[in-house]
mmCIF file of C-alpha atoms and ligand atoms in Angstrom:
data_model
loop_
_atom_site.group_PDB
_atom_site.id
_atom_site.type_symbol
_atom_site.label_atom_id
_atom_site.label_comp_id
_atom_site.label_asym_id
_atom_site.label_seq_id
_atom_site.Cartn_x
_atom_site.Cartn_y
_atom_site.Cartn_z
ATOM 1 C CA MET A 1 -24.311 10.131 -18.578
ATOM 2 C CA LYS A 2 -21.899 12.706 -19.956
ATOM 3 C CA ASN A 3 -19.049 11.365 -22.073
ATOM 4 C CA LYS A 4 -16.066 13.304 -20.687
ATOM 5 C CA MET A 5 -14.486 13.213 -17.233
ATOM 6 C CA GLU A 6 -11.609 14.827 -15.382
ATOM 7 C CA ALA A 7 -8.567 12.700 -14.608
ATOM 8 C CA VAL A 8 -4.945 12.841 -13.441
ATOM 9 C CA VAL A 9 -2.967 11.671 -16.459
ATOM 10 C CA LYS A 10 0.682 10.698 -16.571
ATOM 11 C CA GLU A 11 1.114 12.067 -20.045
ATOM 12 C CA LYS A 12 4.827 12.003 -20.755
ATOM 13 C CA PRO A 13 7.890 10.068 -19.572
ATOM 14 C CA GLU A 14 9.046 12.924 -17.339
ATOM 15 C CA TYR A 15 8.407 14.512 -13.908
ATOM 16 C CA GLY A 16 4.780 15.399 -13.103
ATOM 17 C CA ALA A 17 1.257 14.672 -14.341
ATOM 18 C CA VAL A 18 -1.610 16.730 -15.750
ATOM 19 C CA PHE A 19 -5.253 17.225 -14.748
ATOM 20 C CA LYS A 20 -7.324 17.072 -17.920
ATOM 21 C CA LYS A 21 -10.588 16.050 -19.581
ATOM 22 C CA VAL A 22 -10.602 12.578 -21.116
ATOM 23 C CA ASP A 23 -13.276 10.211 -22.451
ATOM 24 C CA ILE A 24 -15.258 8.210 -19.915
ATOM 25 C CA PRO A 25 -14.001 4.669 -20.597
ATOM 26 C CA GLU A 26 -16.016 1.844 -22.183
ATOM 27 C CA ILE A 27 -16.168 -1.493 -20.353
ATOM 28 C CA GLY A 28 -15.673 -5.057 -21.541
ATOM 29 C CA PRO A 29 -17.927 -8.032 -20.632
ATOM 30 C CA GLU A 30 -16.017 -8.783 -17.391
ATOM 31 C CA GLN A 31 -15.424 -5.191 -16.333
ATOM 32 C CA ILE A 32 -17.205 -2.718 -14.089
ATOM 33 C CA LEU A 33 -17.487 1.064 -14.386
ATOM 34 C CA ILE A 34 -17.503 2.894 -11.057
ATOM 35 C CA LYS A 35 -18.115 6.521 -10.152
ATOM 36 C CA VAL A 36 -15.097 7.218 -7.977
ATOM 37 C CA GLU A 37 -15.918 8.621 -4.529
ATOM 38 C CA SER A 38 -12.567 8.344 -2.760
ATOM 39 C CA THR A 39 -8.987 7.529 -3.716
ATOM 40 C CA SER A 40 -5.702 7.665 -1.841
ATOM 41 C CA ILE A 41 -2.130 8.309 -2.909
ATOM 42 C CA CYS A 42 0.243 5.337 -2.692
ATOM 43 C CA GLY A 43 4.052 5.452 -2.723
ATOM 44 C CA THR A 44 3.868 3.868 -6.182
ATOM 45 C CA ASP A 45 1.842 6.826 -7.492
ATOM 46 C CA HIS A 46 4.450 9.182 -6.080
ATOM 47 C CA HIS A 47 7.268 7.189 -7.775
ATOM 48 C CA ILE A 48 5.397 7.513 -11.089
ATOM 49 C CA TYR A 49 4.741 11.225 -10.506
ATOM 50 C CA VAL A 50 8.385 12.114 -9.739
ATOM 51 C CA TRP A 51 9.530 9.704 -12.471
ATOM 52 C CA ASN A 52 12.171 7.875 -10.452
ATOM 53 C CA ASN A 53 14.391 5.048 -11.742
ATOM 54 C CA TRP A 54 11.808 2.375 -11.105
ATOM 55 C CA ALA A 55 9.130 4.361 -12.983
ATOM 56 C CA GLN A 56 11.460 5.032 -15.909
ATOM 57 C CA ASN A 57 12.072 1.302 -16.279
ATOM 58 C CA ASN A 58 8.492 0.096 -15.735
ATOM 59 C CA ILE A 59 5.941 2.682 -16.858
ATOM 60 C CA LYS A 60 4.804 3.464 -20.391
ATOM 61 C CA PRO A 61 2.767 6.715 -20.431
ATOM 62 C CA PRO A 62 0.181 7.935 -21.175
ATOM 63 C CA HIS A 63 -2.224 6.504 -18.620
ATOM 64 C CA ILE A 64 -4.546 7.607 -15.795
ATOM 65 C CA MET A 65 -2.758 7.283 -12.451
ATOM 66 C CA GLY A 66 -3.943 5.838 -9.131
ATOM 67 C CA HIS A 67 -5.060 2.463 -7.795
ATOM 68 C CA GLU A 68 -6.463 2.816 -4.254
ATOM 69 C CA VAL A 69 -10.178 3.405 -4.716
ATOM 70 C CA ALA A 70 -13.758 3.245 -3.541
ATOM 71 C CA GLY A 71 -16.807 4.134 -5.587
ATOM 72 C CA LYS A 72 -20.315 3.272 -6.735
ATOM 73 C CA VAL A 73 -20.967 0.799 -9.542
ATOM 74 C CA VAL A 74 -22.669 2.621 -12.445
ATOM 75 C CA LYS A 75 -22.389 0.023 -15.209
ATOM 76 C CA ILE A 76 -21.496 -3.681 -15.382
ATOM 77 C CA GLY A 77 -20.300 -5.839 -18.261
ATOM 78 C CA ASN A 78 -22.760 -8.474 -19.528
ATOM 79 C CA ARG A 79 -20.880 -11.368 -17.874
ATOM 80 C CA VAL A 80 -20.396 -9.696 -14.468
ATOM 81 C CA LYS A 81 -22.086 -11.548 -11.584
ATOM 82 C CA LYS A 82 -20.319 -10.390 -8.404
ATOM 83 C CA VAL A 83 -21.836 -6.888 -8.144
ATOM 84 C CA GLN A 84 -24.786 -4.819 -9.326
ATOM 85 C CA GLU A 85 -25.330 -1.203 -10.250
ATOM 86 C CA GLY A 86 -25.446 0.904 -7.080
ATOM 87 C CA ASP A 87 -23.077 -1.310 -5.019
ATOM 88 C CA PHE A 88 -20.319 0.559 -3.163
ATOM 89 C CA VAL A 89 -17.055 -1.214 -4.002
ATOM 90 C CA SER A 90 -13.278 -1.111 -3.822
ATOM 91 C CA SER A 91 -10.768 -2.951 -5.959
ATOM 92 C CA GLU A 92 -7.821 -5.254 -5.546
ATOM 93 C CA THR A 93 -5.075 -3.709 -7.649
ATOM 94 C CA HIS A 94 -3.243 -6.845 -8.800
ATOM 95 C CA ILE A 95 -4.891 -7.983 -12.030
ATOM 96 C CA PRO A 96 -4.132 -11.696 -12.534
ATOM 97 C CA CYS A 97 -4.043 -13.490 -15.906
ATOM 98 C CA GLY A 98 -6.060 -16.473 -14.683
ATOM 99 C CA HIS A 99 -4.007 -19.185 -16.429
ATOM 100 C CA CYS A 100 -0.371 -19.148 -15.188
ATOM 101 C CA TYR A 101 0.975 -21.610 -12.572
ATOM 102 C CA GLN A 102 0.415 -19.142 -9.708
ATOM 103 C CA CYS A 103 -3.138 -18.355 -10.827
ATOM 104 C CA GLN A 104 -3.911 -22.068 -11.112
ATOM 105 C CA THR A 105 -2.542 -22.765 -7.645
ATOM 106 C CA SER A 106 -4.647 -20.202 -5.746
ATOM 107 C CA GLN A 107 -1.974 -17.478 -5.691
ATOM 108 C CA PRO A 108 -3.313 -14.972 -8.235
ATOM 109 C CA HIS A 109 -1.830 -12.052 -6.238
ATOM 110 C CA ILE A 110 1.624 -13.151 -7.437
ATOM 111 C CA CYS A 111 0.513 -14.003 -10.995
ATOM 112 C CA LYS A 112 3.449 -14.350 -13.377
ATOM 113 C CA ASN A 113 1.759 -12.054 -15.920
ATOM 114 C CA LEU A 114 0.552 -9.619 -13.300
ATOM 115 C CA LYS A 115 -0.794 -6.216 -14.312
ATOM 116 C CA ILE A 116 -1.371 -3.451 -11.800
ATOM 117 C CA LEU A 117 -4.214 -0.936 -11.870
ATOM 118 C CA GLY A 118 -2.939 2.594 -12.502
ATOM 119 C CA VAL A 119 0.520 1.237 -13.323
ATOM 120 C CA HIS A 120 0.097 -0.984 -16.397
ATOM 121 C CA GLN A 121 -3.414 0.174 -17.299
ATOM 122 C CA ASN A 122 -5.647 3.183 -16.651
ATOM 123 C CA GLY A 123 -6.185 3.820 -12.947
ATOM 124 C CA VAL A 124 -8.592 5.555 -10.615
ATOM 125 C CA PHE A 125 -7.511 9.200 -10.184
ATOM 126 C CA ALA A 126 -10.566 10.210 -12.223
ATOM 127 C CA GLU A 127 -14.316 10.737 -11.965
ATOM 128 C CA TYR A 128 -14.945 7.249 -13.348
ATOM 129 C CA ALA A 129 -12.762 4.136 -13.394
ATOM 130 C CA VAL A 130 -12.865 0.651 -14.894
ATOM 131 C CA ILE A 131 -12.204 -2.246 -12.556
ATOM 132 C CA GLU A 132 -12.055 -5.965 -13.302
ATOM 133 C CA GLU A 133 -14.698 -8.307 -11.944
ATOM 134 C CA VAL A 134 -11.921 -10.597 -10.650
ATOM 135 C CA ASP A 135 -10.703 -7.679 -8.501
ATOM 136 C CA VAL A 136 -13.929 -6.139 -7.251
ATOM 137 C CA TRP A 137 -14.595 -6.042 -3.485
ATOM 138 C CA LYS A 138 -17.990 -5.104 -2.057
ATOM 139 C CA ASN A 139 -17.460 -2.657 0.816
ATOM 140 C CA ASP A 140 -19.012 -3.235 4.197
ATOM 141 C CA PRO A 141 -21.490 -0.380 4.855
ATOM 142 C CA ASN A 142 -20.206 -0.006 8.438
ATOM 143 C CA ILE A 143 -16.739 1.104 7.330
ATOM 144 C CA PRO A 144 -16.325 4.910 7.226
ATOM 145 C CA LYS A 145 -16.138 5.927 3.554
ATOM 146 C CA ASP A 146 -12.747 7.611 3.849
ATOM 147 C CA LEU A 147 -11.216 4.348 5.046
ATOM 148 C CA THR A 148 -12.536 2.193 2.199
ATOM 149 C CA SER A 149 -9.779 3.060 -0.276
ATOM 150 C CA ILE A 150 -7.213 2.395 2.486
ATOM 151 C CA GLN A 151 -8.133 -1.301 2.608
ATOM 152 C CA GLU A 152 -5.602 -1.976 -0.157
ATOM 153 C CA PRO A 153 -2.496 -0.656 1.708
ATOM 154 C CA LEU A 154 -3.979 -2.032 4.943
ATOM 155 C CA GLY A 155 -3.855 -5.411 3.215
ATOM 156 C CA ASN A 156 -0.121 -4.923 2.579
ATOM 157 C CA ALA A 157 0.383 -4.151 6.259
ATOM 158 C CA ILE A 158 -1.621 -7.219 7.327
ATOM 159 C CA GLU A 159 0.384 -9.487 4.990
ATOM 160 C CA THR A 160 3.596 -8.041 6.459
ATOM 161 C CA ILE A 161 2.680 -8.367 10.131
ATOM 162 C CA LEU A 162 0.699 -11.669 10.073
ATOM 163 C CA PRO A 163 3.721 -13.993 9.514
ATOM 164 C CA GLY A 164 5.403 -12.437 12.592
ATOM 165 C CA ASN A 165 2.943 -14.036 15.036
ATOM 166 C CA VAL A 166 3.408 -10.888 17.079
ATOM 167 C CA GLY A 167 1.053 -11.666 20.001
ATOM 168 C CA GLY A 168 3.014 -10.881 23.193
ATOM 169 C CA LYS A 169 6.204 -10.306 21.192
ATOM 170 C CA ASP A 170 8.834 -7.565 20.778
ATOM 171 C CA VAL A 171 8.575 -5.936 17.375
ATOM 172 C CA LEU A 172 10.767 -3.584 15.338
ATOM 173 C CA ILE A 173 9.238 -1.659 12.422
ATOM 174 C CA THR A 174 11.756 0.117 10.186
ATOM 175 C CA GLY A 175 10.149 2.933 8.183
ATOM 176 C CA ALA A 176 6.944 4.799 9.081
ATOM 177 C CA GLY A 177 5.640 5.900 5.704
ATOM 178 C CA PRO A 178 1.915 5.322 5.174
ATOM 179 C CA ILE A 179 2.101 1.492 5.101
ATOM 180 C CA GLY A 180 4.648 1.491 7.946
ATOM 181 C CA LEU A 181 2.238 3.569 10.022
ATOM 182 C CA ILE A 182 -0.642 1.229 9.220
ATOM 183 C CA SER A 183 1.602 -1.726 10.173
ATOM 184 C CA ILE A 184 2.179 -0.228 13.621
ATOM 185 C CA ALA A 185 -1.572 -0.064 14.204
ATOM 186 C CA VAL A 186 -1.956 -3.640 12.886
ATOM 187 C CA ALA A 187 0.852 -5.000 15.106
ATOM 188 C CA ARG A 188 -0.820 -3.292 18.068
ATOM 189 C CA VAL A 189 -4.198 -4.889 17.264
ATOM 190 C CA PHE A 190 -2.538 -8.285 16.765
ATOM 191 C CA GLY A 191 -1.239 -8.054 20.328
ATOM 192 C CA ALA A 192 2.437 -7.020 20.063
ATOM 193 C CA ALA A 193 3.876 -6.415 23.551
ATOM 194 C CA ASN A 194 6.425 -3.752 22.565
ATOM 195 C CA ILE A 195 6.820 -1.869 19.299
ATOM 196 C CA LEU A 196 9.960 0.084 18.420
ATOM 197 C CA VAL A 197 9.771 2.195 15.267
ATOM 198 C CA SER A 198 12.771 3.535 13.379
ATOM 199 C CA GLU A 199 12.018 6.536 11.136
ATOM 200 C CA PRO A 200 14.118 9.584 10.172
ATOM 201 C CA ASN A 201 11.189 12.016 9.650
ATOM 202 C CA LYS A 202 9.952 13.736 12.839
ATOM 203 C CA TYR A 203 6.367 14.222 11.588
ATOM 204 C CA ARG A 204 6.114 10.494 10.970
ATOM 205 C CA ARG A 205 7.776 9.544 14.276
ATOM 206 C CA ASP A 206 5.110 11.595 16.066
ATOM 207 C CA LEU A 207 2.371 9.864 14.053
ATOM 208 C CA ALA A 208 3.956 6.477 14.871
ATOM 209 C CA LEU A 209 3.538 7.205 18.591
ATOM 210 C CA LYS A 210 -0.082 8.228 17.980
ATOM 211 C CA VAL A 211 -0.985 4.956 16.268
ATOM 212 C CA GLY A 212 0.607 2.633 18.802
ATOM 213 C CA ALA A 213 4.430 2.666 18.801
ATOM 214 C CA ASP A 214 5.928 2.372 22.296
ATOM 215 C CA HIS A 215 9.321 3.771 21.297
ATOM 216 C CA VAL A 216 10.621 5.700 18.300
ATOM 217 C CA VAL A 217 14.174 6.235 17.132
ATOM 218 C CA ASP A 218 15.655 8.570 14.519
ATOM 219 C CA PRO A 219 18.133 6.362 12.606
ATOM 220 C CA ALA A 220 19.768 9.409 11.004
ATOM 221 C CA ASN A 221 20.927 10.721 14.379
ATOM 222 C CA GLU A 222 20.694 7.774 16.785
ATOM 223 C CA ASP A 223 22.132 4.259 16.725
ATOM 224 C CA LEU A 224 19.235 1.866 16.054
ATOM 225 C CA MET A 225 21.183 -1.170 17.311
ATOM 226 C CA ARG A 226 21.942 0.594 20.599
ATOM 227 C CA ALA A 227 18.242 1.514 20.968
ATOM 228 C CA VAL A 228 17.298 -2.150 20.411
ATOM 229 C CA ASP A 229 19.836 -3.185 23.052
ATOM 230 C CA ASP A 230 18.624 -0.541 25.545
ATOM 231 C CA ILE A 231 14.965 -1.479 25.144
ATOM 232 C CA PHE A 232 15.027 -5.231 24.550
ATOM 233 C CA GLY A 233 18.404 -6.264 25.960
ATOM 234 C CA SER A 234 20.803 -8.567 24.138
ATOM 235 C CA LYS A 235 17.918 -10.862 23.089
ATOM 236 C CA GLY A 236 16.862 -8.360 20.416
ATOM 237 C CA VAL A 237 13.391 -8.322 18.905
ATOM 238 C CA ASP A 238 11.283 -11.335 17.946
ATOM 239 C CA PHE A 239 10.147 -9.844 14.645
ATOM 240 C CA THR A 240 11.125 -7.055 12.270
ATOM 241 C CA ALA A 241 8.829 -5.533 9.645
ATOM 242 C CA GLU A 242 11.023 -3.735 7.111
ATOM 243 C CA MET A 243 8.949 -1.022 5.416
ATOM 244 C CA SER A 244 11.580 1.444 4.176
ATOM 245 C CA GLY A 245 13.619 -0.287 1.457
ATOM 246 C CA ASN A 246 16.685 1.424 2.894
ATOM 247 C CA PRO A 247 19.724 -0.940 2.729
ATOM 248 C CA LYS A 248 20.999 0.001 6.207
ATOM 249 C CA ALA A 249 17.519 -0.404 7.714
ATOM 250 C CA ILE A 250 17.273 -3.848 6.075
ATOM 251 C CA ARG A 251 20.635 -4.961 7.501
ATOM 252 C CA ASP A 252 19.970 -3.483 10.960
ATOM 253 C CA GLY A 253 16.443 -4.895 10.993
ATOM 254 C CA ILE A 254 17.838 -8.384 10.344
ATOM 255 C CA LYS A 255 20.661 -7.984 12.910
ATOM 256 C CA ALA A 256 18.144 -6.781 15.530
ATOM 257 C CA VAL A 257 16.127 -10.018 15.331
ATOM 258 C CA THR A 258 16.767 -12.719 17.901
ATOM 259 C CA ALA A 259 18.026 -16.145 16.749
ATOM 260 C CA GLY A 260 15.042 -18.092 15.410
ATOM 261 C CA GLY A 261 13.171 -14.847 14.698
ATOM 262 C CA ILE A 262 11.268 -13.673 11.659
ATOM 263 C CA VAL A 263 11.781 -10.721 9.281
ATOM 264 C CA SER A 264 9.130 -9.523 6.793
ATOM 265 C CA LEU A 265 10.406 -7.386 3.915
ATOM 266 C CA LEU A 266 7.941 -5.046 2.206
ATOM 267 C CA GLY A 267 10.025 -1.901 1.490
ATOM 268 C CA LEU A 268 11.595 -1.907 -1.976
ATOM 269 C CA PRO A 269 15.298 -1.061 -2.231
ATOM 270 C CA ASP A 270 16.146 0.441 -5.636
ATOM 271 C CA GLN A 271 19.508 -1.345 -5.731
ATOM 272 C CA GLU A 272 20.997 -4.724 -4.753
ATOM 273 C CA VAL A 273 21.548 -5.078 -0.997
ATOM 274 C CA SER A 274 24.388 -7.153 0.458
ATOM 275 C CA LEU A 275 23.711 -9.216 3.576
ATOM 276 C CA ASP A 276 25.935 -11.230 5.914
ATOM 277 C CA LEU A 277 24.036 -14.457 5.238
ATOM 278 C CA THR A 278 26.371 -16.638 7.326
ATOM 279 C CA ASN A 279 26.248 -14.700 10.562
ATOM 280 C CA ASP A 280 22.976 -12.803 10.381
ATOM 281 C CA ILE A 281 20.653 -15.324 8.759
ATOM 282 C CA ILE A 282 21.960 -18.897 8.471
ATOM 283 C CA PHE A 283 23.585 -19.316 11.903
ATOM 284 C CA LYS A 284 20.684 -17.402 13.461
ATOM 285 C CA ASN A 285 18.083 -19.585 11.748
ATOM 286 C CA ILE A 286 16.162 -16.458 10.666
ATOM 287 C CA LYS A 287 13.093 -16.646 8.459
ATOM 288 C CA LEU A 288 13.090 -13.926 5.778
ATOM 289 C CA ILE A 289 9.715 -13.341 4.139
ATOM 290 C CA GLY A 290 9.179 -11.259 0.983
ATOM 291 C CA VAL A 291 5.763 -9.629 0.939
ATOM 292 C CA THR A 292 3.860 -8.376 -2.086
ATOM 293 C CA GLY A 293 0.203 -7.570 -2.561
ATOM 294 C CA ARG A 294 -2.675 -9.114 -0.698
ATOM 295 C CA LYS A 295 -4.196 -12.617 -0.840
ATOM 296 C CA MET A 296 -7.330 -12.573 -2.966
ATOM 297 C CA PHE A 297 -9.369 -12.320 -0.891
ATOM 298 C CA SER A 298 -8.512 -13.665 2.559
ATOM 299 C CA THR A 299 -6.461 -10.538 3.344
ATOM 300 C CA TRP A 300 -9.391 -8.321 2.306
ATOM 301 C CA HIS A 301 -11.685 -10.183 4.707
ATOM 302 C CA ILE A 302 -9.269 -9.499 7.579
ATOM 303 C CA ALA A 303 -8.861 -5.823 6.594
ATOM 304 C CA SER A 304 -12.609 -5.313 6.292
ATOM 305 C CA ASN A 305 -13.308 -7.130 9.589
ATOM 306 C CA LEU A 306 -10.775 -5.072 11.527
ATOM 307 C CA LEU A 307 -12.204 -1.813 10.179
ATOM 308 C CA LYS A 308 -15.871 -2.626 10.622
ATOM 309 C CA SER A 309 -15.351 -3.936 14.166
ATOM 310 C CA LYS A 310 -13.584 -0.624 14.947
ATOM 311 C CA ARG A 311 -10.751 -2.667 16.511
ATOM 312 C CA LEU A 312 -8.403 -0.870 14.175
ATOM 313 C CA ASP A 313 -8.521 2.921 14.114
ATOM 314 C CA LEU A 314 -6.702 4.263 11.082
ATOM 315 C CA SER A 315 -8.207 7.749 11.265
ATOM 316 C CA PRO A 316 -4.999 9.361 12.702
ATOM 317 C CA ILE A 317 -3.119 8.027 9.656
ATOM 318 C CA ILE A 318 -5.313 10.018 7.242
ATOM 319 C CA THR A 319 -3.570 13.367 7.581
ATOM 320 C CA HIS A 320 -4.777 15.225 4.476
ATOM 321 C CA LYS A 321 -7.784 15.367 2.141
ATOM 322 C CA PHE A 322 -7.779 17.263 -1.141
ATOM 323 C CA PRO A 323 -10.042 17.550 -4.162
ATOM 324 C CA LEU A 324 -8.603 15.455 -6.988
ATOM 325 C CA LYS A 325 -7.648 18.559 -8.994
ATOM 326 C CA ASP A 326 -5.237 19.502 -6.168
ATOM 327 C CA PHE A 327 -3.319 16.207 -6.463
ATOM 328 C CA GLU A 328 -0.055 18.149 -6.809
ATOM 329 C CA LYS A 329 -0.406 19.409 -3.213
ATOM 330 C CA GLY A 330 -0.523 15.778 -2.109
ATOM 331 C CA MET A 331 2.479 14.810 -4.244
ATOM 332 C CA LYS A 332 4.470 17.698 -2.741
ATOM 333 C CA LEU A 333 3.673 16.504 0.800
ATOM 334 C CA MET A 334 4.730 12.981 -0.210
ATOM 335 C CA THR A 335 8.057 14.362 -1.482
ATOM 336 C CA GLU A 336 8.631 16.107 1.862
ATOM 337 C CA ASN A 337 7.468 13.008 3.817
ATOM 338 C CA ASN A 338 5.335 15.307 5.983
ATOM 339 C CA CYS A 339 2.169 13.260 5.723
ATOM 340 C CA GLY A 340 0.449 10.006 6.494
ATOM 341 C CA LYS A 341 -2.158 8.824 4.006
ATOM 342 C CA ILE A 342 -3.571 11.446 1.634
ATOM 343 C CA ILE A 343 -7.148 11.148 0.342
ATOM 344 C CA LEU A 344 -8.165 12.617 -3.023
ATOM 345 C CA LYS A 345 -11.818 13.111 -3.973
ATOM 346 C CA PRO A 346 -13.042 13.758 -7.505
HETATM 347 ZN ZN1 ZN B 401 -1.193 1.174 -2.987
HETATM 348 ZN ZN1 ZN B 402 -1.535 -15.566 -13.740
#
């Protein structure tokens, strides 16, 4: 094996990233080296690329970017038992410590000392990547290769929609970025009766209709609450999945839910958000659920099952594919919001 590889490196604490040659990494006894075959760009990668507030406060360059991945195992550490050389794998991106309260109580995805692949340590936008044995996931051979790296954000969507018990229910999804779009398809598969999607970008509203939304609304130019009233009547919706992080979308999404309803929050606001707890949550007996990551690994089993059974078709959500060296084209599309999921291949 050669000893250099190409990688997308966040080199400095400023806008952008560089494509450069770096050493192929060494692995520890509980680590796995994979030859990366497919990766996808996540909102987090875009935040790090454009160097927004969150990135400035949380990221310490230099490091290799990226965390959504699929690839072939080329080397395993001497204590690794879960996979062998040649296996085609993906990786959970939450790296748990193994000894905190959450880790000891079967909730490693919310580990107190959590590290994230491509955020706190070198990631996968490279020819080779190191993944932890605790995170490795053997891919089902029946899943199309381009969808394997999408299992990670699909897991986010599943964790968001599952608590809504959406079978036969009226659903509002605020925000149709990549995970919002996947959530629409998941809510459809889980049997939602009616799905209304609120999204300011036209490209993404059109995609939302393609993947299963019944109605779309442009919250920048239309009144979301009026649309909810027109479509669902004064009852409102049974469940809201908030995928945007926008403070107004969060408040409207909560107001739109019927008394006794459920709201899942996945979108990350970059500021504090004020809520009318008395009228909109307490007196309405609303359940608010914060969602982060994926259960290790029950969520992965659901994601894999839905993809291999072909019940869930995420192919319309993959709107662009680029060679890894053209990652900047993908980042530009992410800035303009004119994309679904973008695949990068080394
Ligand atoms: Zn991701
Ligand atoms: Zn832990």
